[in-house]
């Protein structure tokens, strides 16, 4: 089974924890959707997090989609706790950058993007809150392209031919494939994403579970398990305590 470690990052209030909740629900890991405003989400377990309605400490959960086992890390979005989010980047195979469809690209979004570039992490984008008045999916994608000068491709485009052409323009291998076969394969697209030549973009409303299942299935299909090291190794990314106050060390093996 393919194993992927991924982290969800966002500017505060973009709906990151709500998306995490939706992904766990779609995968069948939880039977009831929690809400941040109801203080009953699966990943925000600390009393202070539930009271303030924000993520303060990174959390992890495991979900399985077909032949893919995903270790999901939900990180703080508030800038005051950005160090907690940055510590998790060193153990990620992929990242999901969540952006509010109403607020668009914000200052902390730029900070997170620069960190993802620094750590060379392939990234998927989920534009959230598209059910709200003033949300502008296409506008957010245009801002992303202008701000970060990267190939942000709309994977919700109903025009399959246009999507294929847009993908071919992003990557030399995809262009060659398109010229020879008049199409690009999912494996080829996954490789272009891994090389960070393509940044897949999806839209939806996590609170209403719109677009969440489609995103999860695409993520599972378009990711590669990284090549393992030749020797045993592990990296610590979090220190915590259990209910009895004993120290816990979290690491990726």
Short mmCIF file of C-alpha atoms in Angstrom, two decimals:
data_model
loop_
_atom_site.label_atom_id
_atom_site.label_comp_id
_atom_site.label_asym_id
_atom_site.label_seq_id
_atom_site.Cartn_x
_atom_site.Cartn_y
_atom_site.Cartn_z
CA UNK A 1 0.00 0.00 0.00
CA UNK A 2 1.23 3.47 -0.90
CA UNK A 3 2.00 5.61 2.17
CA UNK A 4 1.96 9.41 2.03
CA UNK A 5 2.64 11.99 4.71
CA UNK A 6 0.80 15.24 4.04
CA UNK A 7 0.18 18.44 5.94
CA UNK A 8 -2.66 20.95 5.67
CA UNK A 9 -1.56 24.58 5.90
CA UNK A 10 -3.46 27.84 5.67
CA UNK A 11 -3.87 31.39 6.84
CA UNK A 12 -6.06 31.44 9.94
CA UNK A 13 -9.82 31.08 9.30
CA UNK A 14 -9.41 29.65 5.79
CA UNK A 15 -11.19 26.47 6.92
CA UNK A 16 -8.19 24.18 7.28
CA UNK A 17 -9.47 22.17 10.23
CA UNK A 18 -12.93 21.93 8.64
CA UNK A 19 -11.35 20.47 5.51
CA UNK A 20 -9.38 18.00 7.63
CA UNK A 21 -12.64 16.95 9.28
CA UNK A 22 -14.25 16.47 5.87
CA UNK A 23 -11.38 14.36 4.56
CA UNK A 24 -11.55 12.07 7.60
CA UNK A 25 -15.30 11.74 7.17
CA UNK A 26 -15.01 10.91 3.45
CA UNK A 27 -12.45 8.22 4.23
CA UNK A 28 -14.75 6.71 6.86
CA UNK A 29 -12.39 7.43 9.77
CA UNK A 30 -15.05 9.41 11.66
CA UNK A 31 -18.80 8.85 11.59
CA UNK A 32 -19.92 12.36 12.49
CA UNK A 33 -18.66 15.69 11.26
CA UNK A 34 -17.50 18.06 13.97
CA UNK A 35 -17.49 21.83 13.70
CA UNK A 36 -15.00 24.39 14.95
CA UNK A 37 -17.77 26.65 16.28
CA UNK A 38 -19.32 23.67 18.09
CA UNK A 39 -15.94 22.85 19.69
CA UNK A 40 -16.18 19.18 18.71
CA UNK A 41 -13.72 18.67 15.84
CA UNK A 42 -11.69 15.47 15.80
CA UNK A 43 -8.26 17.09 15.59
CA UNK A 44 -8.60 20.17 17.82
CA UNK A 45 -8.53 18.29 21.12
CA UNK A 46 -6.89 20.85 23.39
CA UNK A 47 -9.30 22.83 25.57
CA UNK A 48 -7.69 26.15 24.63
CA UNK A 49 -7.98 25.30 20.91
CA UNK A 50 -11.67 24.52 21.23
CA UNK A 51 -12.34 27.63 23.29
CA UNK A 52 -10.54 29.95 20.86
CA UNK A 53 -11.67 28.13 17.71
CA UNK A 54 -8.15 27.88 16.24
CA UNK A 55 -5.49 25.19 15.90
CA UNK A 56 -2.51 25.79 18.19
CA UNK A 57 -0.74 22.42 18.16
CA UNK A 58 -0.11 20.22 15.13
CA UNK A 59 -2.16 17.01 15.18
CA UNK A 60 -2.04 13.83 13.17
CA UNK A 61 -4.56 11.31 11.92
CA UNK A 62 -4.46 8.39 9.49
CA UNK A 63 -6.93 7.77 6.68
CA UNK A 64 -7.05 5.26 3.87
CA UNK A 65 -8.34 5.88 0.35
CA UNK A 66 -8.31 2.84 -1.91
CA UNK A 67 -4.63 1.76 -1.98
CA UNK A 68 -3.28 4.93 -0.33
CA UNK A 69 -2.62 5.35 3.38
CA UNK A 70 -2.36 9.04 4.27
CA UNK A 71 -0.86 10.39 7.48
CA UNK A 72 -2.60 13.74 7.79
CA UNK A 73 -1.00 16.54 9.80
CA UNK A 74 -3.23 19.49 10.68
CA UNK A 75 -1.06 22.51 11.47
CA UNK A 76 -1.79 25.88 13.13
CA UNK A 77 -2.89 28.65 10.80
CA UNK A 78 -2.43 31.57 13.16
CA UNK A 79 0.83 33.42 12.56
CA UNK A 80 1.61 33.37 16.30
CA UNK A 81 2.00 29.59 16.10
CA UNK A 82 3.76 29.40 12.73
CA UNK A 83 6.83 27.77 14.29
CA UNK A 84 4.65 24.78 15.15
CA UNK A 85 3.56 24.54 11.52
CA UNK A 86 7.09 24.93 10.18
CA UNK A 87 8.37 22.03 12.27
CA UNK A 88 6.02 19.65 10.49
CA UNK A 89 7.24 20.64 7.01
CA UNK A 90 10.41 18.59 7.36
CA UNK A 91 8.40 15.33 7.43
CA UNK A 92 5.92 16.04 4.62
CA UNK A 93 5.83 14.28 1.28
CA UNK A 94 3.08 16.60 0.02
CA UNK A 95 1.23 19.65 1.31
CA UNK A 96 -2.30 20.97 0.94
CA UNK A 97 -2.51 24.76 0.94
CA UNK A 98 -6.01 25.95 1.87
CA UNK A 99 -7.09 29.41 0.77
CA UNK A 100 -10.32 31.20 1.58
CA UNK A 101 -12.38 31.91 -1.52
CA UNK A 102 -13.54 35.19 -0.01
CA UNK A 103 -10.29 36.46 1.52
CA UNK A 104 -7.92 35.14 -1.16
CA UNK A 105 -4.13 35.20 -0.83
CA UNK A 106 -3.15 36.82 2.48
CA UNK A 107 0.16 37.71 4.08
CA UNK A 108 0.57 34.41 5.91
CA UNK A 109 -0.33 32.55 2.71
CA UNK A 110 2.79 34.08 1.18
CA UNK A 111 4.88 33.05 4.19
CA UNK A 112 3.64 29.47 3.92
CA UNK A 113 4.28 29.38 0.17
CA UNK A 114 7.87 30.51 0.68
CA UNK A 115 8.37 27.78 3.29
CA UNK A 116 6.97 25.17 0.91
CA UNK A 117 9.41 26.35 -1.74
CA UNK A 118 12.27 26.27 0.74
CA UNK A 119 11.52 22.68 1.71
CA UNK A 120 10.70 21.72 -1.91
CA UNK A 121 7.34 20.19 -1.04
CA UNK A 122 4.89 19.33 -3.86
CA UNK A 123 1.66 21.17 -3.13
CA UNK A 124 -2.05 20.84 -3.84
CA UNK A 125 -4.35 23.86 -3.43
CA UNK A 126 -7.91 23.80 -2.07
CA UNK A 127 -9.86 27.05 -2.42
CA UNK A 128 -12.45 26.89 0.35
CA UNK A 129 -15.66 28.70 1.32
CA UNK A 130 -16.94 28.98 -2.24
CA UNK A 131 -20.48 28.82 -0.88
CA UNK A 132 -20.16 32.29 0.63
CA UNK A 133 -21.13 35.55 -1.03
CA UNK A 134 -18.15 37.23 -2.64
CA UNK A 135 -16.16 34.04 -3.14
CA UNK A 136 -14.16 34.09 -6.37
CA UNK A 137 -12.44 30.84 -7.34
CA UNK A 138 -11.03 32.08 -10.64
CA UNK A 139 -9.91 35.30 -9.01
CA UNK A 140 -7.97 33.41 -6.36
CA UNK A 141 -6.24 31.29 -9.00
CA UNK A 142 -5.32 34.41 -10.98
CA UNK A 143 -3.87 35.99 -7.82
CA UNK A 144 -1.87 32.85 -7.07
CA UNK A 145 -0.38 32.85 -10.55
CA UNK A 146 0.46 36.55 -10.42
CA UNK A 147 1.85 36.43 -6.88
CA UNK A 148 3.90 33.25 -7.03
CA UNK A 149 4.66 32.80 -10.75
CA UNK A 150 3.90 29.07 -10.76
CA UNK A 151 1.69 26.69 -12.71
CA UNK A 152 -1.55 26.66 -10.69
CA UNK A 153 -3.87 24.48 -12.79
CA UNK A 154 -7.62 24.22 -12.27
CA UNK A 155 -8.36 20.50 -11.95
CA UNK A 156 -12.10 21.18 -11.70
CA UNK A 157 -12.18 22.39 -15.32
CA UNK A 158 -15.02 20.54 -17.04
CA UNK A 159 -13.29 20.99 -20.41
CA UNK A 160 -11.02 17.93 -20.42
CA UNK A 161 -9.24 18.96 -23.59
CA UNK A 162 -8.39 22.39 -22.19
CA UNK A 163 -7.12 20.85 -18.97
CA UNK A 164 -4.88 18.47 -20.95
CA UNK A 165 -3.48 21.36 -22.98
CA UNK A 166 -2.86 23.47 -19.87
CA UNK A 167 -1.01 20.59 -18.23
CA UNK A 168 1.10 20.01 -21.34
CA UNK A 169 2.22 23.64 -21.25
CA UNK A 170 3.60 23.21 -17.72
CA UNK A 171 6.05 20.37 -18.14
CA UNK A 172 8.38 19.23 -20.94
CA UNK A 173 7.63 15.54 -20.38
CA UNK A 174 3.89 16.20 -20.46
CA UNK A 175 4.26 18.23 -23.64
CA UNK A 176 6.13 15.38 -25.32
CA UNK A 177 3.47 12.93 -24.16
CA UNK A 178 0.70 15.17 -25.45
CA UNK A 179 2.33 15.62 -28.86
CA UNK A 180 2.83 11.88 -29.25
CA UNK A 181 -0.45 10.59 -27.82
CA UNK A 182 -2.70 13.68 -27.82
CA UNK A 183 -3.25 13.17 -24.11
CA UNK A 184 -1.37 13.13 -20.82
CA UNK A 185 -1.59 10.17 -18.46
CA UNK A 186 -2.37 10.35 -14.72
CA UNK A 187 1.07 8.87 -14.02
CA UNK A 188 2.68 11.62 -16.07
CA UNK A 189 0.68 14.29 -14.27
CA UNK A 190 1.60 12.79 -10.90
CA UNK A 191 5.27 12.95 -11.84
CA UNK A 192 4.95 16.60 -12.91
CA UNK A 193 3.31 17.38 -9.56
CA UNK A 194 6.10 15.59 -7.72
CA UNK A 195 8.64 17.71 -9.60
CA UNK A 196 6.62 20.81 -8.62
CA UNK A 197 6.03 21.79 -12.23
CA UNK A 198 2.27 21.56 -11.65
CA UNK A 199 0.24 22.73 -8.65
CA UNK A 200 -3.26 21.18 -8.85
CA UNK A 201 -6.10 23.46 -7.69
CA UNK A 202 -9.54 22.42 -6.47
CA UNK A 203 -12.47 24.41 -5.15
CA UNK A 204 -15.29 23.69 -2.75
CA UNK A 205 -16.94 24.37 0.57
CA UNK A 206 -15.59 22.06 3.26
CA UNK A 207 -18.29 22.97 5.78
CA UNK A 208 -20.94 21.71 3.36
CA UNK A 209 -18.75 18.84 2.09
CA UNK A 210 -18.74 20.29 -1.42
CA UNK A 211 -15.73 19.25 -3.47
CA UNK A 212 -14.08 17.41 -0.58
CA UNK A 213 -14.51 13.84 -1.82
CA UNK A 214 -13.41 14.80 -5.34
CA UNK A 215 -10.29 16.42 -3.95
CA UNK A 216 -9.45 13.43 -1.73
CA UNK A 217 -9.75 10.93 -4.59
CA UNK A 218 -7.62 13.10 -6.88
CA UNK A 219 -4.99 13.53 -4.17
CA UNK A 220 -4.75 9.78 -3.64
CA UNK A 221 -4.50 9.15 -7.39
CA UNK A 222 -1.92 11.85 -8.17
CA UNK A 223 0.68 11.28 -5.46
CA UNK A 224 3.75 9.07 -5.31
CA UNK A 225 5.24 7.38 -2.30
CA UNK A 226 8.79 8.73 -1.94
CA UNK A 227 11.73 6.41 -2.45
CA UNK A 228 12.78 5.04 0.97
CA UNK A 229 16.24 5.65 2.34
CA UNK A 230 18.76 2.82 1.98
CA UNK A 231 19.32 2.83 5.75
CA UNK A 232 16.99 3.23 8.71
CA UNK A 233 16.32 6.81 9.69
CA UNK A 234 13.79 8.92 11.59
CA UNK A 235 13.08 12.60 12.11
CA UNK A 236 11.44 14.13 15.18
CA UNK A 237 8.81 16.74 14.36
CA UNK A 238 6.91 17.20 17.62
CA UNK A 239 7.30 16.84 21.39
CA UNK A 240 4.23 16.44 23.56
CA UNK A 241 2.86 14.79 26.68
CA UNK A 242 0.22 12.17 27.34
CA UNK A 243 -2.68 12.27 29.83
CA UNK A 244 -0.31 11.39 32.69
CA UNK A 245 2.20 14.09 31.80
CA UNK A 246 4.76 11.69 30.35
CA UNK A 247 6.82 12.93 27.43
CA UNK A 248 5.89 11.82 23.93
CA UNK A 249 8.19 12.12 20.94
CA UNK A 250 6.57 12.15 17.50
CA UNK A 251 8.74 11.13 14.56
CA UNK A 252 8.54 10.04 10.95
CA UNK A 253 10.40 6.79 10.32
#
